[in-house]
Amino acid sequence: MILVPENHFGEPVAEHYDAQTADRYEPAVLDPTVDFLAELAGDRAALELGIGTGRVAIPLSRRGVTVRGIDLSEAMVARLRAKPGAERIEVTMGDFAHTRAPGAFGLAYLVYNTIGNLTSQDEQVACFQNVAEHLEPGGRFVIEVGVPDLRRLPPGETHRPFTVSPTHLGFDEYDVAAQGLISHHYRFADGRGEVRSFPFRYVWPSELDLMARLAGMSLRERWEDWHRRPFTGESTKHVSVWQKPE
Ligand SMILES: C[S@@+](CC[C@H](N)C(=O)[O-])C[C@H]1O[C@@H](n2cnc3c(N)ncnc32)[C@H](O)[C@@H]1O
């Protein structure tokens, strides 16, 4: 049975998403992402899973790449629709683990830890399968996701802060037995406080390789970041590329 996933990116999150992720719009962050994806796409179409407000899709489309997206959240996609350049981007509403978008693609990508929004192994495996069905022969699948931070979690503890500032406290709550993680955000502005929590399933690079293999793809590249710095034991995230056979 396929369960419809809960939408954690409804209106109250979508309303502030671009402002709260402003650091991700900085050219120093976004340009290398778009360069990397544009080079892989070449003259073939690209599919963004979890396209959201179009942070990556719009600049990629401006580079001449035909981009299509899948997303669950009407509120996030409404923000995309309101931006210049959005008219060139088609979006299919639905769960990216199972939804079929029209067309065939040379590139599919899933950035900003969004694979973890699928909170079971079955759903993550289904996502790889779904991507493989969208890709043309030789097509590539790119994921950007953090390396699970368990080396910093002392034995017996379940919480770890990832940001501490006067306006934003963020900490991850780990369920090590179930490979689950809930990111809690406490934000303060204009004398008001807001708490939001987002569930994830953290996933290991080797486990993603196995999911790719189950879907008939194999690892082609793994880097520490979009600049293609080497991936090492100290890397906190990775950018991985799997390929469907020619
Ligand atoms: C962290 S945002 C990333 C948005 C965009 N990719 C970016 O980099 O700014 C995650 C997006 O994925 C969407 N999403 C999460 N789980 C999903 C699912 N199972 N199916 C479709 N969309 C999903 C959310 O609605 C949201 O728009």
Tab-separated table of C-alpha atoms and ligand atoms in Angstrom:
chain	number	residue	atom	x	y	z
A	1	MET	CA	0.000	0.000	0.000
A	2	ILE	CA	1.305	3.472	-0.878
A	3	LEU	CA	0.778	6.033	1.889
A	4	VAL	CA	0.393	9.681	0.879
A	5	PRO	CA	3.193	11.436	2.776
A	6	GLU	CA	2.387	14.245	5.161
A	7	ASN	CA	3.031	17.710	3.692
A	8	HIS	CA	5.442	19.549	5.996
A	9	PHE	CA	5.779	22.483	3.581
A	10	GLY	CA	2.303	24.007	3.773
A	11	GLU	CA	1.483	27.714	3.743
A	12	PRO	CA	3.061	28.664	7.099
A	13	VAL	CA	6.433	27.202	5.999
A	14	ALA	CA	6.206	28.278	2.340
A	15	GLU	CA	5.465	31.864	3.398
A	16	HIS	CA	8.919	32.252	4.977
A	17	TYR	CA	10.881	29.581	3.065
A	18	ASP	CA	12.868	31.865	0.741
A	19	ALA	CA	13.677	34.371	3.507
A	20	GLN	CA	14.704	31.641	5.949
A	21	THR	CA	16.919	29.923	3.362
A	22	ALA	CA	18.444	33.182	2.067
A	23	ASP	CA	21.965	31.786	2.619
A	24	ARG	CA	21.136	29.067	0.047
A	25	TYR	CA	20.379	31.748	-2.547
A	26	GLU	CA	23.837	33.328	-2.161
A	27	PRO	CA	25.694	33.115	-5.480
A	28	ALA	CA	28.605	31.434	-3.663
A	29	VAL	CA	26.245	28.539	-2.781
A	30	LEU	CA	23.833	28.483	-5.700
A	31	ASP	CA	26.134	29.129	-8.669
A	32	PRO	CA	28.299	26.005	-8.150
A	33	THR	CA	25.111	23.923	-7.744
A	34	VAL	CA	23.676	25.214	-10.998
A	35	ASP	CA	27.043	24.899	-12.819
A	36	PHE	CA	27.318	21.262	-11.737
A	37	LEU	CA	23.756	20.386	-12.784
A	38	ALA	CA	23.886	22.316	-16.078
A	39	GLU	CA	27.075	20.496	-17.063
A	40	LEU	CA	25.507	17.090	-16.312
A	41	ALA	CA	22.249	17.904	-18.094
A	42	GLY	CA	23.974	19.091	-21.290
A	43	ASP	CA	21.244	19.409	-23.896
A	44	ARG	CA	18.885	16.955	-22.171
A	45	ALA	CA	15.932	17.772	-19.922
A	46	ALA	CA	16.197	17.759	-16.120
A	47	LEU	CA	13.708	16.673	-13.461
A	48	GLU	CA	13.857	18.178	-9.953
A	49	LEU	CA	12.271	16.088	-7.209
A	50	GLY	CA	10.952	18.434	-4.501
A	51	ILE	CA	11.274	21.512	-6.712
A	52	GLY	CA	9.801	23.761	-4.004
A	53	THR	CA	9.958	27.493	-4.709
A	54	GLY	CA	12.327	26.986	-7.656
A	55	ARG	CA	15.552	28.046	-5.936
A	56	VAL	CA	17.629	25.753	-8.204
A	57	ALA	CA	15.175	25.107	-11.041
A	58	ILE	CA	14.777	28.737	-12.118
A	59	PRO	CA	18.497	29.529	-12.535
A	60	LEU	CA	19.059	26.123	-14.165
A	61	SER	CA	16.276	26.839	-16.638
A	62	ARG	CA	17.861	30.257	-17.341
A	63	ARG	CA	20.958	28.339	-18.456
A	64	GLY	CA	18.864	26.836	-21.247
A	65	VAL	CA	18.088	23.502	-19.561
A	66	THR	CA	14.473	22.334	-19.858
A	67	VAL	CA	13.424	21.728	-16.244
A	68	ARG	CA	10.359	19.953	-14.911
A	69	GLY	CA	9.540	19.379	-11.247
A	70	ILE	CA	7.559	17.205	-8.874
A	71	ASP	CA	6.339	18.487	-5.506
A	72	LEU	CA	3.678	17.756	-2.917
A	73	SER	CA	3.167	21.271	-1.659
A	74	GLU	CA	0.802	23.621	-3.498
A	75	ALA	CA	1.994	26.447	-1.244
A	76	MET	CA	5.687	25.993	-2.182
A	77	VAL	CA	4.884	25.658	-5.895
A	78	ALA	CA	2.690	28.802	-5.750
A	79	ARG	CA	5.866	30.721	-4.711
A	80	LEU	CA	7.709	29.276	-7.707
A	81	ARG	CA	4.835	30.247	-10.018
A	82	ALA	CA	5.032	33.868	-8.880
A	83	LYS	CA	8.695	34.222	-9.947
A	84	PRO	CA	9.953	35.494	-13.309
A	85	GLY	CA	11.039	32.553	-15.481
A	86	ALA	CA	8.584	30.115	-13.858
A	87	GLU	CA	6.513	30.016	-17.042
A	88	ARG	CA	9.188	27.772	-18.609
A	89	ILE	CA	8.937	25.184	-15.787
A	90	GLU	CA	6.207	22.522	-15.666
A	91	VAL	CA	5.405	21.021	-12.259
A	92	THR	CA	3.591	17.755	-11.559
A	93	MET	CA	1.934	17.671	-8.148
A	94	GLY	CA	2.457	14.487	-6.123
A	95	ASP	CA	4.831	12.368	-4.071
A	96	PHE	CA	8.223	12.084	-5.785
A	97	ALA	CA	8.652	8.508	-4.589
A	98	HIS	CA	5.787	7.379	-6.843
A	99	THR	CA	4.526	10.183	-9.108
A	100	ARG	CA	5.279	9.894	-12.828
A	101	ALA	CA	6.047	13.173	-14.586
A	102	PRO	CA	5.577	13.253	-18.374
A	103	GLY	CA	8.711	12.918	-20.495
A	104	ALA	CA	12.147	11.351	-20.299
A	105	PHE	CA	15.148	13.029	-18.709
A	106	GLY	CA	18.932	13.060	-18.979
A	107	LEU	CA	19.199	14.276	-15.382
A	108	ALA	CA	17.161	13.967	-12.189
A	109	TYR	CA	18.223	15.713	-8.992
A	110	LEU	CA	17.195	15.879	-5.337
A	111	VAL	CA	19.065	18.512	-3.339
A	112	TYR	CA	19.162	20.135	0.100
A	113	ASN	CA	18.712	16.911	2.146
A	114	THR	CA	15.272	16.306	0.618
A	115	ILE	CA	15.791	12.530	0.203
A	116	GLY	CA	15.469	12.462	4.021
A	117	ASN	CA	11.914	13.815	3.754
A	118	LEU	CA	11.031	10.242	2.770
A	119	THR	CA	10.952	8.791	6.255
A	120	SER	CA	11.107	5.056	5.511
A	121	GLN	CA	13.641	2.908	3.684
A	122	ASP	CA	10.852	1.560	1.446
A	123	GLU	CA	9.967	5.084	0.295
A	124	GLN	CA	13.608	5.971	-0.376
A	125	VAL	CA	14.059	2.747	-2.386
A	126	ALA	CA	10.849	3.544	-4.307
A	127	CYS	CA	12.205	7.015	-5.085
A	128	PHE	CA	15.332	5.554	-6.747
A	129	GLN	CA	13.125	3.182	-8.735
A	130	ASN	CA	10.881	6.060	-9.788
A	131	VAL	CA	13.891	8.125	-10.874
A	132	ALA	CA	15.288	5.217	-12.920
A	133	GLU	CA	11.931	4.988	-14.737
A	134	HIS	CA	12.156	8.699	-15.665
A	135	LEU	CA	15.758	8.573	-16.917
A	136	GLU	CA	16.883	7.996	-20.472
A	137	PRO	CA	19.692	5.476	-21.030
A	138	GLY	CA	22.896	7.004	-19.617
A	139	GLY	CA	20.824	9.471	-17.534
A	140	ARG	CA	22.182	10.613	-14.174
A	141	PHE	CA	20.656	11.026	-10.722
A	142	VAL	CA	22.213	13.583	-8.346
A	143	ILE	CA	21.603	13.751	-4.605
A	144	GLU	CA	22.942	16.393	-2.183
A	145	VAL	CA	22.540	15.259	1.424
A	146	GLY	CA	24.316	15.464	4.768
A	147	VAL	CA	26.381	12.606	6.124
A	148	PRO	CA	24.650	11.368	9.301
A	149	ASP	CA	26.262	13.239	12.192
A	150	LEU	CA	26.322	10.288	14.601
A	151	ARG	CA	30.058	10.606	15.336
A	152	ARG	CA	29.199	13.781	17.264
A	153	LEU	CA	26.354	12.199	19.257
A	154	PRO	CA	27.719	11.014	22.630
A	155	PRO	CA	26.555	7.543	23.750
A	156	GLY	CA	23.197	7.702	25.496
A	157	GLU	CA	22.306	11.155	24.128
A	158	THR	CA	19.606	11.823	21.542
A	159	HIS	CA	19.832	15.574	20.799
A	160	ARG	CA	22.429	17.602	18.973
A	161	PRO	CA	22.332	21.367	18.206
A	162	PHE	CA	23.010	22.432	14.619
A	163	THR	CA	22.455	26.171	14.997
A	164	VAL	CA	22.466	28.495	18.005
A	165	SER	CA	21.853	32.221	17.540
A	166	PRO	CA	19.685	34.862	19.265
A	167	THR	CA	16.974	34.403	16.595
A	168	HIS	CA	17.235	30.701	15.754
A	169	LEU	CA	17.856	27.618	17.867
A	170	GLY	CA	17.939	24.381	15.924
A	171	PHE	CA	18.619	20.869	17.131
A	172	ASP	CA	18.277	17.377	15.760
A	173	GLU	CA	16.581	14.648	17.789
A	174	TYR	CA	17.929	11.209	16.861
A	175	ASP	CA	16.181	7.854	16.994
A	176	VAL	CA	19.251	5.735	16.337
A	177	ALA	CA	17.375	2.425	16.403
A	178	ALA	CA	14.973	3.511	13.641
A	179	GLN	CA	17.439	5.722	11.685
A	180	GLY	CA	15.077	8.626	12.291
A	181	LEU	CA	15.791	12.258	12.973
A	182	ILE	CA	13.527	15.189	13.775
A	183	SER	CA	14.927	18.680	13.129
A	184	HIS	CA	13.450	21.160	15.595
A	185	HIS	CA	13.600	24.885	14.827
A	186	TYR	CA	12.848	27.555	17.442
A	187	ARG	CA	12.773	30.976	15.769
A	188	PHE	CA	12.314	34.366	17.433
A	189	ALA	CA	11.420	37.611	15.639
A	190	ASP	CA	9.508	40.788	16.513
A	191	GLY	CA	8.939	39.596	20.083
A	192	ARG	CA	7.293	36.371	18.901
A	193	GLY	CA	8.453	32.780	18.951
A	194	GLU	CA	7.699	29.933	16.530
A	195	VAL	CA	8.491	26.224	16.774
A	196	ARG	CA	8.553	23.865	13.773
A	197	SER	CA	9.693	20.263	13.588
A	198	PHE	CA	10.523	18.288	10.429
A	199	PRO	CA	10.898	14.496	10.402
A	200	PHE	CA	13.664	12.887	8.319
A	201	ARG	CA	15.179	9.484	7.726
A	202	TYR	CA	18.946	9.838	7.753
A	203	VAL	CA	20.695	7.654	5.230
A	204	TRP	CA	24.284	6.534	4.660
A	205	PRO	CA	26.131	7.024	1.353
A	206	SER	CA	26.658	3.259	1.024
A	207	GLU	CA	22.943	2.669	1.607
A	208	LEU	CA	22.099	5.119	-1.185
A	209	ASP	CA	24.522	3.215	-3.463
A	210	LEU	CA	22.612	0.031	-2.713
A	211	MET	CA	19.280	1.736	-3.461
A	212	ALA	CA	20.743	2.901	-6.775
A	213	ARG	CA	21.909	-0.624	-7.546
A	214	LEU	CA	18.431	-2.022	-6.769
A	215	ALA	CA	17.104	0.459	-9.337
A	216	GLY	CA	19.672	-0.585	-11.953
A	217	MET	CA	22.021	2.399	-11.545
A	218	SER	CA	25.633	2.647	-10.392
A	219	LEU	CA	27.761	5.265	-8.659
A	220	ARG	CA	29.613	7.515	-11.081
A	221	GLU	CA	30.895	10.342	-8.822
A	222	ARG	CA	30.869	11.271	-5.129
A	223	TRP	CA	32.152	14.647	-3.917
A	224	GLU	CA	32.166	16.637	-0.692
A	225	ASP	CA	30.410	19.558	-2.381
A	226	TRP	CA	29.377	21.132	-5.678
A	227	HIS	CA	32.975	22.265	-6.286
A	228	ARG	CA	34.000	18.592	-6.649
A	229	ARG	CA	36.216	18.662	-3.538
A	230	PRO	CA	37.200	15.110	-2.535
A	231	PHE	CA	34.769	13.227	-0.296
A	232	THR	CA	36.588	12.109	2.893
A	233	GLY	CA	35.861	10.780	6.366
A	234	GLU	CA	35.570	14.396	7.546
A	235	SER	CA	33.019	15.477	4.911
A	236	THR	CA	29.748	16.631	6.456
A	237	LYS	CA	27.737	16.192	3.269
A	238	HIS	CA	28.067	14.659	-0.171
A	239	VAL	CA	27.017	15.274	-3.725
A	240	SER	CA	26.609	11.881	-5.387
A	241	VAL	CA	25.865	10.997	-8.997
A	242	TRP	CA	24.489	7.627	-10.113
A	243	GLN	CA	24.038	6.631	-13.717
A	244	LYS	CA	21.627	4.431	-15.607
A	245	PRO	CA	23.394	2.163	-18.133
A	246	GLU	CA	23.796	3.542	-21.669
B	1	LIG	C1	13.783	21.585	1.661
B	1	LIG	S1	12.610	21.929	0.395
B	1	LIG	C2	13.734	22.010	-1.004
B	1	LIG	C3	13.163	22.799	-2.136
B	1	LIG	C4	14.141	23.029	-3.286
B	1	LIG	N1	14.571	21.761	-3.861
B	1	LIG	C5	15.354	23.814	-2.821
B	1	LIG	O1	16.465	23.276	-2.902
B	1	LIG	O2	15.187	24.948	-2.340
B	1	LIG	C6	11.842	20.322	0.154
B	1	LIG	C7	10.760	20.331	-0.904
B	1	LIG	O3	10.436	18.967	-1.173
B	1	LIG	C8	9.019	18.800	-1.148
B	1	LIG	N2	8.756	17.414	-0.719
B	1	LIG	C9	9.093	16.818	0.446
B	1	LIG	N3	8.725	15.525	0.440
B	1	LIG	C10	8.126	15.302	-0.755
B	1	LIG	C11	7.553	14.161	-1.370
B	1	LIG	N4	7.510	12.965	-0.752
B	1	LIG	N5	7.054	14.292	-2.606
B	1	LIG	C12	7.093	15.490	-3.261
B	1	LIG	N6	7.632	16.600	-2.737
B	1	LIG	C13	8.145	16.513	-1.497
B	1	LIG	C14	8.517	19.836	-0.189
B	1	LIG	O4	7.157	20.165	-0.445
B	1	LIG	C15	9.472	21.007	-0.467
B	1	LIG	O5	8.981	21.821	-1.503
